[in-house]
Coordinates of N, CA and C and ligand atoms in Angstrom, one line a residue:
M1 N 0.8 -1.2 0.0 CA 0.0 0.0 0.0 C 0.9 1.3 0.0
K2 N 0.6 2.2 -0.9 CA 1.3 3.4 -0.9 C 0.3 4.5 -1.5
T3 N 0.1 5.6 -0.7 CA -0.8 6.6 -1.3 C -0.1 7.9 -1.2
E4 N -0.4 8.8 -2.1 CA 0.3 10.1 -2.1 C -0.8 11.2 -2.1
M5 N -0.6 12.2 -1.3 CA -1.6 13.3 -1.3 C -0.9 14.7 -1.1
K6 N -1.5 15.7 -1.7 CA -0.9 17.0 -1.6 C -1.3 17.6 -0.2
M7 N -0.3 18.2 0.5 CA -0.6 18.9 1.7 C -1.0 20.3 1.5
K8 N -1.4 21.0 2.6 CA -1.9 22.4 2.4 C -0.9 23.3 1.8
D9 N 0.4 22.9 2.0 CA 1.5 23.8 1.4 C 2.0 23.4 0.1
G10 N 1.2 22.4 -0.5 CA 1.6 22.0 -1.9 C 2.6 20.8 -2.0
R11 N 3.3 20.5 -0.9 CA 4.2 19.4 -0.9 C 3.4 18.0 -0.9
V12 N 4.1 17.0 -1.2 CA 3.4 15.7 -1.3 C 3.7 14.8 0.0
L13 N 2.7 14.3 0.6 CA 2.8 13.4 1.7 C 2.6 11.9 1.1
T14 N 3.6 11.0 1.4 CA 3.4 9.6 1.0 C 3.1 8.8 2.2
I15 N 2.0 8.1 2.1 CA 1.7 7.2 3.3 C 1.9 5.7 2.8
R16 N 2.6 5.0 3.7 CA 3.0 3.6 3.3 C 3.2 2.8 4.6
N17 N 3.3 1.5 4.4 CA 3.6 0.6 5.6 C 5.0 0.8 6.1
A18 N 5.2 0.7 7.4 CA 6.5 0.7 7.9 C 7.2 -0.6 7.5
E19 N 8.5 -0.5 7.2 CA 9.3 -1.7 6.8 C 10.5 -1.8 7.8
V20 N 11.1 -3.0 7.9 CA 12.2 -3.2 8.8 C 13.3 -2.2 8.5
A21 N 13.5 -1.9 7.3 CA 14.6 -1.0 6.9 C 14.4 0.4 7.4
D22 N 13.1 0.7 7.9 CA 12.8 2.1 8.4 C 13.1 2.2 9.9
A23 N 13.5 1.1 10.5 CA 13.6 1.0 12.0 C 14.4 2.1 12.6
A24 N 15.6 2.4 12.1 CA 16.5 3.4 12.6 C 15.9 4.8 12.5
A25 N 15.3 5.1 11.3 CA 14.7 6.4 11.1 C 13.4 6.5 12.0
M26 N 12.7 5.4 12.2 CA 11.5 5.5 13.1 C 11.9 5.8 14.5
V27 N 13.0 5.2 15.0 CA 13.4 5.5 16.4 C 13.9 7.0 16.5
D28 N 14.6 7.4 15.5 CA 15.0 8.8 15.5 C 13.8 9.7 15.5
Y29 N 12.8 9.4 14.7 CA 11.6 10.2 14.6 C 10.9 10.2 16.0
V30 N 10.7 9.1 16.6 CA 9.9 9.0 17.8 C 10.7 9.7 18.9
N31 N 12.0 9.6 18.9 CA 12.8 10.3 19.9 C 12.7 11.8 19.8
M32 N 12.5 12.3 18.5 CA 12.3 13.7 18.3 C 11.0 14.2 18.7
V33 N 9.9 13.5 18.3 CA 8.6 14.0 18.6 C 8.3 13.9 20.2
S34 N 8.9 12.9 20.8 CA 8.7 12.8 22.3 C 9.1 14.1 23.0
G35 N 9.9 14.9 22.5 CA 10.3 16.1 23.1 C 9.5 17.3 22.6
E36 N 8.6 17.1 21.7 CA 7.9 18.2 21.1 C 6.6 18.6 21.7
S37 N 6.0 17.7 22.5 CA 4.8 18.0 23.2 C 4.7 17.1 24.5
D38 N 3.7 17.5 25.3 CA 3.5 16.6 26.5 C 2.2 15.8 26.3
N39 N 1.9 15.5 25.0 CA 0.6 14.8 24.8 C 0.8 13.3 24.5
L40 N 2.0 12.9 24.6 CA 2.3 11.4 24.3 C 2.5 10.7 25.8
S41 N 2.5 9.4 25.7 CA 2.7 8.7 27.0 C 4.1 8.6 27.4
F42 N 5.0 9.3 26.6 CA 6.4 9.3 27.1 C 7.0 10.7 26.6
G43 N 8.0 11.1 27.4 CA 8.6 12.4 27.1 C 10.0 12.2 26.5
Q44 N 10.7 13.4 26.4 CA 12.0 13.3 25.8 C 12.9 12.3 26.5
G45 N 13.5 11.4 25.7 CA 14.4 10.4 26.3 C 13.7 9.3 27.0
E46 N 12.4 9.2 26.9 CA 11.7 8.1 27.6 C 11.1 7.0 26.7
F47 N 11.4 7.0 25.4 CA 10.8 6.0 24.5 C 11.3 4.7 24.9
G48 N 12.7 4.6 25.0 CA 13.3 3.4 25.6 C 13.2 2.2 24.6
I49 N 13.1 2.4 23.3 CA 13.1 1.3 22.4 C 14.3 1.4 21.5
S50 N 15.2 0.3 21.4 CA 16.3 0.4 20.5 C 16.0 0.1 19.1
V51 N 16.9 0.4 18.2 CA 16.7 0.1 16.8 C 16.4 -1.4 16.6
E52 N 17.2 -2.2 17.4 CA 17.0 -3.6 17.3 C 15.6 -4.1 17.7
D53 N 15.1 -3.5 18.8 CA 13.7 -3.8 19.3 C 12.7 -3.4 18.2
E54 N 12.9 -2.2 17.6 CA 12.0 -1.7 16.6 C 12.0 -2.6 15.3
M55 N 13.2 -3.0 14.9 CA 13.3 -4.0 13.8 C 12.5 -5.2 14.1
K56 N 12.6 -5.8 15.3 CA 11.8 -7.0 15.6 C 10.3 -6.7 15.6
Y57 N 10.0 -5.5 16.2 CA 8.5 -5.2 16.2 C 7.9 -5.0 14.8
V58 N 8.7 -4.3 13.9 CA 8.2 -4.1 12.6 C 8.2 -5.5 11.8
A59 N 9.2 -6.3 12.0 CA 9.2 -7.6 11.3 C 8.0 -8.4 11.8
G60 N 7.6 -8.3 13.0 CA 6.4 -9.0 13.6 C 5.1 -8.5 13.1
L61 N 5.1 -7.4 12.4 CA 3.8 -6.9 11.9 C 3.4 -7.7 10.6
N62 N 4.4 -8.5 10.1 CA 4.2 -9.4 8.9 C 3.6 -8.6 7.8
D63 N 2.4 -9.0 7.3 CA 1.9 -8.3 6.1 C 1.0 -7.2 6.5
G64 N 0.9 -6.8 7.8 CA 0.0 -5.7 8.2 C -1.4 -6.0 8.2
N65 N -1.8 -7.3 8.2 CA -3.2 -7.7 8.3 C -3.8 -7.9 9.6
F66 N -3.0 -7.7 10.6 CA -3.5 -7.8 12.1 C -3.2 -6.5 12.8
N67 N -1.9 -6.3 13.2 CA -1.5 -5.0 13.7 C -0.8 -4.3 12.5
F68 N -0.8 -3.0 12.5 CA -0.1 -2.3 11.4 C 0.4 -1.0 11.9
M69 N 1.4 -0.5 11.1 CA 2.0 0.8 11.4 C 2.2 1.6 10.1
L70 N 1.6 2.7 9.9 CA 1.7 3.5 8.7 C 2.7 4.7 9.0
L71 N 3.5 4.9 8.0 CA 4.5 6.0 8.0 C 4.0 7.0 7.0
G72 N 4.2 8.3 7.3 CA 4.0 9.4 6.3 C 5.4 10.0 6.1
T73 N 5.7 10.2 4.8 CA 7.0 10.8 4.5 C 6.8 12.0 3.6
V74 N 7.7 13.0 3.8 CA 7.8 14.2 2.9 C 9.2 14.2 2.4
D75 N 9.5 14.2 1.1 CA 10.8 14.2 0.6 C 11.7 13.1 1.3
G76 N 11.1 11.9 1.4 CA 11.7 10.8 2.0 C 12.0 10.8 3.5
K77 N 11.5 11.8 4.2 CA 11.8 11.9 5.6 C 10.5 11.6 6.4
I78 N 10.6 10.8 7.4 CA 9.4 10.4 8.2 C 8.9 11.7 8.9
V79 N 7.6 12.0 8.8 CA 7.1 13.2 9.5 C 5.9 12.8 10.3
T80 N 5.4 11.6 10.2 CA 4.2 11.2 10.9 C 4.2 9.6 11.0
M81 N 3.6 9.1 12.1 CA 3.4 7.7 12.2 C 2.1 7.5 12.9
A82 N 1.4 6.4 12.5 CA 0.1 6.0 13.1 C 0.1 4.5 13.1
S83 N -0.5 4.0 14.2 CA -0.5 2.5 14.4 C -1.8 2.0 14.9
I84 N -2.1 0.8 14.6 CA -3.2 0.0 15.2 C -2.6 -1.2 15.9
S85 N -2.9 -1.4 17.2 CA -2.5 -2.6 17.9 C -3.7 -3.3 18.4
R86 N -3.8 -4.6 18.2 CA -4.9 -5.4 18.6 C -4.5 -6.5 19.6
P87 N -5.4 -6.9 20.5 CA -5.2 -8.0 21.4 C -5.5 -9.3 20.5
H88 N -4.9 -10.4 20.9 CA -5.1 -11.6 20.1 C -6.3 -12.5 20.5
R89 N -6.9 -12.3 21.7 CA -7.9 -13.2 22.1 C -9.2 -12.9 21.3
P90 N -9.9 -14.0 20.9 CA -11.0 -13.9 20.0 C -12.1 -12.9 20.3
R91 N -12.4 -12.7 21.6 CA -13.5 -11.8 22.0 C -13.1 -10.3 21.9
V92 N -11.8 -10.1 21.8 CA -11.4 -8.7 21.8 C -10.5 -8.3 20.6
K93 N -10.3 -9.3 19.7 CA -9.3 -8.9 18.6 C -9.9 -8.0 17.5
H94 N -11.2 -7.8 17.7 CA -11.9 -6.8 16.7 C -11.5 -5.4 17.0
I95 N -10.9 -5.2 18.2 CA -10.6 -3.8 18.7 C -9.2 -3.4 18.3
G96 N -9.1 -2.3 17.7 CA -7.8 -1.7 17.4 C -7.5 -0.5 18.2
D97 N -6.3 -0.5 18.9 CA -5.9 0.7 19.7 C -5.1 1.6 18.8
F98 N -5.5 2.9 18.7 CA -4.9 3.8 17.7 C -3.9 4.7 18.4
G99 N -2.8 4.9 17.7 CA -1.8 5.9 18.2 C -1.4 6.7 17.0
I100 N -1.1 8.0 17.2 CA -0.7 8.9 16.1 C 0.2 10.0 16.6
S101 N 1.1 10.4 15.8 CA 1.9 11.6 16.1 C 2.3 12.3 14.7
V102 N 2.5 13.5 14.7 CA 2.9 14.3 13.6 C 4.1 15.2 14.1
A103 N 5.2 15.3 13.4 CA 6.3 16.2 13.8 C 5.9 17.6 13.8
K104 N 6.2 18.3 14.9 CA 5.7 19.6 15.1 C 5.8 20.6 13.9
E105 N 7.0 20.5 13.3 CA 7.2 21.4 12.1 C 6.1 21.2 11.0
Y106 N 5.4 20.1 11.1 CA 4.4 19.7 10.0 C 3.0 19.9 10.5
W107 N 2.8 20.3 11.7 CA 1.4 20.4 12.2 C 0.6 21.4 11.4
G108 N -0.7 21.2 11.3 CA -1.6 22.1 10.7 C -1.7 22.1 9.2
L109 N -1.0 21.0 8.6 CA -0.9 20.9 7.1 C -1.9 19.8 6.5
G110 N -2.7 19.3 7.5 CA -3.7 18.3 7.0 C -3.2 16.9 7.1
I111 N -1.9 16.7 7.7 CA -1.3 15.3 7.8 C -2.1 14.5 8.8
G112 N -2.4 15.0 9.9 CA -3.1 14.3 11.0 C -4.4 13.7 10.4
R113 N -5.1 14.5 9.7 CA -6.4 14.1 9.2 C -6.2 13.0 8.1
Q114 N -5.2 13.1 7.3 CA -5.0 12.1 6.2 C -4.5 10.8 6.9
M115 N -3.8 10.9 8.0 CA -3.3 9.6 8.7 C -4.4 9.0 9.4
C116 N -5.4 9.8 10.0 CA -6.6 9.2 10.6 C -7.4 8.4 9.6
L117 N -7.6 9.1 8.5 CA -8.5 8.5 7.4 C -7.8 7.2 6.8
A118 N -6.5 7.3 6.6 CA -5.8 6.1 6.1 C -5.9 4.9 7.1
T119 N -5.8 5.3 8.4 CA -5.8 4.2 9.4 C -7.2 3.6 9.5
I120 N -8.2 4.5 9.5 CA -9.6 4.0 9.5 C -9.9 3.0 8.3
N121 N -9.4 3.5 7.1 CA -9.7 2.6 6.0 C -9.0 1.3 6.1
R122 N -7.7 1.3 6.4 CA -7.0 0.1 6.6 C -7.6 -0.9 7.6
A123 N -7.9 -0.2 8.8 CA -8.5 -1.0 9.9 C -9.7 -1.8 9.4
R124 N -10.6 -1.1 8.7 CA -11.8 -1.7 8.2 C -11.5 -2.8 7.4
R125 N -10.5 -2.7 6.5 CA -10.2 -3.7 5.5 C -9.6 -5.0 6.2
V126 N -8.9 -4.8 7.4 CA -8.3 -6.0 8.0 C -9.2 -6.5 9.2
G127 N -10.4 -6.1 9.2 CA -11.4 -6.7 10.2 C -11.5 -6.1 11.5
V128 N -11.0 -4.9 11.6 CA -11.2 -4.1 12.9 C -12.6 -3.5 12.8
S129 N -13.4 -3.7 13.9 CA -14.8 -3.2 13.8 C -15.0 -2.1 14.9
K130 N -13.9 -1.8 15.7 CA -13.9 -0.7 16.7 C -12.5 -0.2 16.9
I131 N -12.4 1.1 16.8 CA -11.1 1.6 17.1 C -11.2 2.5 18.3
D132 N -10.3 2.3 19.3 CA -10.3 3.0 20.5 C -9.0 3.9 20.5
L133 N -9.1 5.1 21.2 CA -7.9 5.9 21.4 C -8.1 6.6 22.8
K134 N -7.0 7.1 23.3 CA -7.0 7.8 24.5 C -6.3 9.1 24.1
V135 N -6.8 10.2 24.6 CA -6.2 11.5 24.4 C -6.3 12.4 25.6
R136 N -5.3 13.2 25.9 CA -5.3 14.0 27.1 C -6.5 15.0 26.9
V137 N -7.3 15.1 28.0 CA -8.5 15.9 28.0 C -8.2 17.4 27.5
D138 N -7.0 17.9 27.7 CA -6.7 19.2 27.3 C -6.0 19.4 25.9
N139 N -5.9 18.2 25.2 CA -5.4 18.2 23.9 C -6.5 18.5 22.9
L140 N -6.9 19.8 22.9 CA -8.2 20.2 22.2 C -8.0 20.0 20.6
N141 N -6.8 20.3 20.1 CA -6.6 20.2 18.7 C -6.8 18.7 18.2
A142 N -6.2 17.8 19.0 CA -6.3 16.4 18.6 C -7.8 15.9 18.8
I143 N -8.5 16.4 19.9 CA -9.8 15.9 20.1 C -10.7 16.5 18.9
A144 N -10.5 17.7 18.5 CA -11.3 18.2 17.3 C -11.0 17.4 16.1
L145 N -9.7 17.0 15.9 CA -9.4 16.2 14.7 C -10.2 14.9 14.8
Y146 N -10.1 14.2 15.9 CA -10.7 12.9 16.1 C -12.2 13.0 15.9
E147 N -12.8 14.0 16.4 CA -14.3 14.2 16.3 C -14.6 14.3 14.8
S148 N -13.7 15.1 14.1 CA -14.1 15.4 12.7 C -14.0 14.2 11.8
V149 N -13.3 13.2 12.2 CA -13.2 11.9 11.4 C -14.2 10.9 11.9
G150 N -15.0 11.2 12.9 CA -16.0 10.3 13.4 C -15.9 9.7 14.7
F151 N -14.8 10.0 15.5 CA -14.7 9.4 16.8 C -15.7 10.1 17.8
R152 N -16.2 9.3 18.7 CA -17.1 9.8 19.7 C -16.4 9.7 21.1
H153 N -16.9 10.6 22.0 CA -16.4 10.6 23.4 C -17.1 9.4 24.1
E154 N -16.2 8.6 24.8 CA -16.7 7.4 25.5 C -16.5 7.5 27.0
G155 N -15.8 8.5 27.5 CA -15.6 8.5 28.9 C -14.2 9.1 29.3
I156 N -14.0 9.2 30.6 CA -12.8 9.9 31.0 C -12.1 9.0 32.1
T157 N -10.8 8.8 32.0 CA -10.1 8.1 33.0 C -9.2 9.1 33.7
T158 N -9.2 9.2 35.1 CA -8.4 10.1 35.8 C -7.0 9.6 36.0
R159 N -6.1 10.5 36.4 CA -4.7 10.1 36.7 C -4.1 9.2 35.6
A160 N -4.4 9.5 34.3 CA -3.9 8.6 33.3 C -2.5 8.9 32.9
L161 N -2.0 10.1 33.2 CA -0.7 10.4 32.9 C -0.1 11.2 34.1
K162 N 1.1 11.0 34.5 CA 1.7 11.8 35.6 C 3.0 12.4 35.0
I163 N 3.0 13.7 34.8 CA 4.1 14.4 34.2 C 4.7 15.3 35.3
G164 N 5.9 15.0 35.8 CA 6.4 15.7 37.0 C 5.5 15.3 38.1
D165 N 4.9 16.3 38.8 CA 4.0 16.0 39.9 C 2.6 16.2 39.5
Q166 N 2.3 16.5 38.2 CA 1.0 16.7 37.9 C 0.3 15.6 37.1
Y167 N -0.9 15.3 37.6 CA -1.7 14.2 36.9 C -2.6 14.8 35.8
F168 N -2.8 14.1 34.8 CA -3.7 14.5 33.7 C -4.7 13.3 33.4
S169 N -5.9 13.7 33.1 CA -7.0 12.8 32.7 C -6.9 12.5 31.2
N170 N -7.4 11.3 30.8 CA -7.5 11.0 29.4 C -9.0 10.9 29.1
L171 N -9.3 11.4 27.8 CA -10.6 11.2 27.2 C -10.5 9.9 26.4
M172 N -11.4 9.0 26.6 CA -11.5 7.8 25.8 C -12.4 8.1 24.6
M173 N -11.9 7.8 23.4 CA -12.7 8.1 22.2 C -12.8 6.8 21.4
G174 N -13.9 6.6 20.6 CA -14.0 5.4 19.9 C -14.8 5.6 18.6
I175 N -14.5 4.7 17.6 CA -15.3 4.8 16.4 C -15.7 3.3 16.0
E176 N -16.9 3.1 15.7 CA -17.4 1.8 15.2 C -17.3 1.8 13.7
L177 N -16.7 0.7 13.2 CA -16.4 0.6 11.7 C -17.4 -0.4 11.1
Ligands
COA201 C1 -2.8 16.1 17.1 C2 -2.0 16.0 15.8 C3 -1.8 14.6 15.5 C4 -2.7 16.8 14.8 O1 -2.0 16.7 13.5 P1 -2.0 17.8 12.4 O2 -1.3 17.2 11.2 O3 -1.5 19.1 12.9 O4 -3.6 17.9 12.1 P2 -4.3 18.5 10.7 O5 -3.4 19.5 10.1 O6 -4.7 17.3 9.9 O7 -5.6 19.2 11.3 C5 -6.7 18.4 11.4 C6 -7.7 19.0 12.4 O8 -7.0 19.0 13.7 C7 -7.4 20.2 14.4 N1 -6.2 21.1 14.6 C8 -5.0 20.8 14.2 N2 -4.1 21.8 14.6 C9 -4.9 22.8 15.1 C10 -4.6 24.0 15.7 N3 -3.4 24.5 15.7 N4 -5.7 24.7 16.2 C11 -6.9 24.2 16.1 N5 -7.2 23.0 15.6 C12 -6.2 22.3 15.1 C13 -8.4 20.9 13.6 O9 -9.7 20.4 13.8 C14 -8.0 20.5 12.2 O10 -9.0 20.5 11.2 P3 -9.1 21.7 10.1 O11 -7.8 21.6 9.4 O12 -10.3 21.4 9.3 O13 -9.1 23.0 10.9 C15 -0.6 16.7 16.0 O14 -0.8 18.0 16.5 C16 0.4 16.0 17.0 O15 1.1 15.1 16.6 N6 0.4 16.5 18.2 C17 1.4 15.9 19.2 C18 1.2 14.5 19.6 C19 -0.3 14.3 19.9 O16 -1.0 15.1 20.4 N7 -0.7 13.1 19.4 C20 -2.1 12.6 19.7 C21 -2.0 12.0 21.1 S1 -3.6 11.2 21.4

């Protein structure tokens, strides 16, 4: 799978499956975005995944028909990642847990929306009938994005993140496919 689309600034975003050969660039990308906002479940230097771990993880995705990870590149550079992770047990394997990030330099260009739509389409094709995500209650831009592609509010969990001494609640959002 490979799709290309024009961003708001006219440059081209390519969305494709992550491959083992991307592992080093993926780790570099995640280490970079982890320092760019406090909206992820890990901060600067807290990702803790080596290139070797990442290679094993991507190799384990096989053909992307169960769990998958999509990369978005601009001029060959990774600028966004989105993933769906599913539990294996029969009664819950229809649920895909969604994660997404966009490099700060590229925010506001329509990339987040395209990655959400690409993830939803792929999830539907591989048998996911429910996507769940968690987002910090004060991450209003992300919440607006998720609402606009069809996610609904499903509840709030308190003390979901602890950053320094401060706790943050998460909003649970979901979409039925
Ligand atoms: C949240 C995030 C993924 C959005 O990605 P993005 O590429 O900037 O989003 P888009 O350009 O596709 O914008 C889509 C929608 O998001 C919302 N949005 C994005 N940036 C916004 C901003 N600065 N102000 C207001 N709304 C904004 C709007 O609803 C926008 O729709 P519009 O273009 O019709 O106005 C990105 O900001 C990000 O990676 N943030 C840090 C990590 C993070 O928060 N991840 C999600 C954790 S759950």
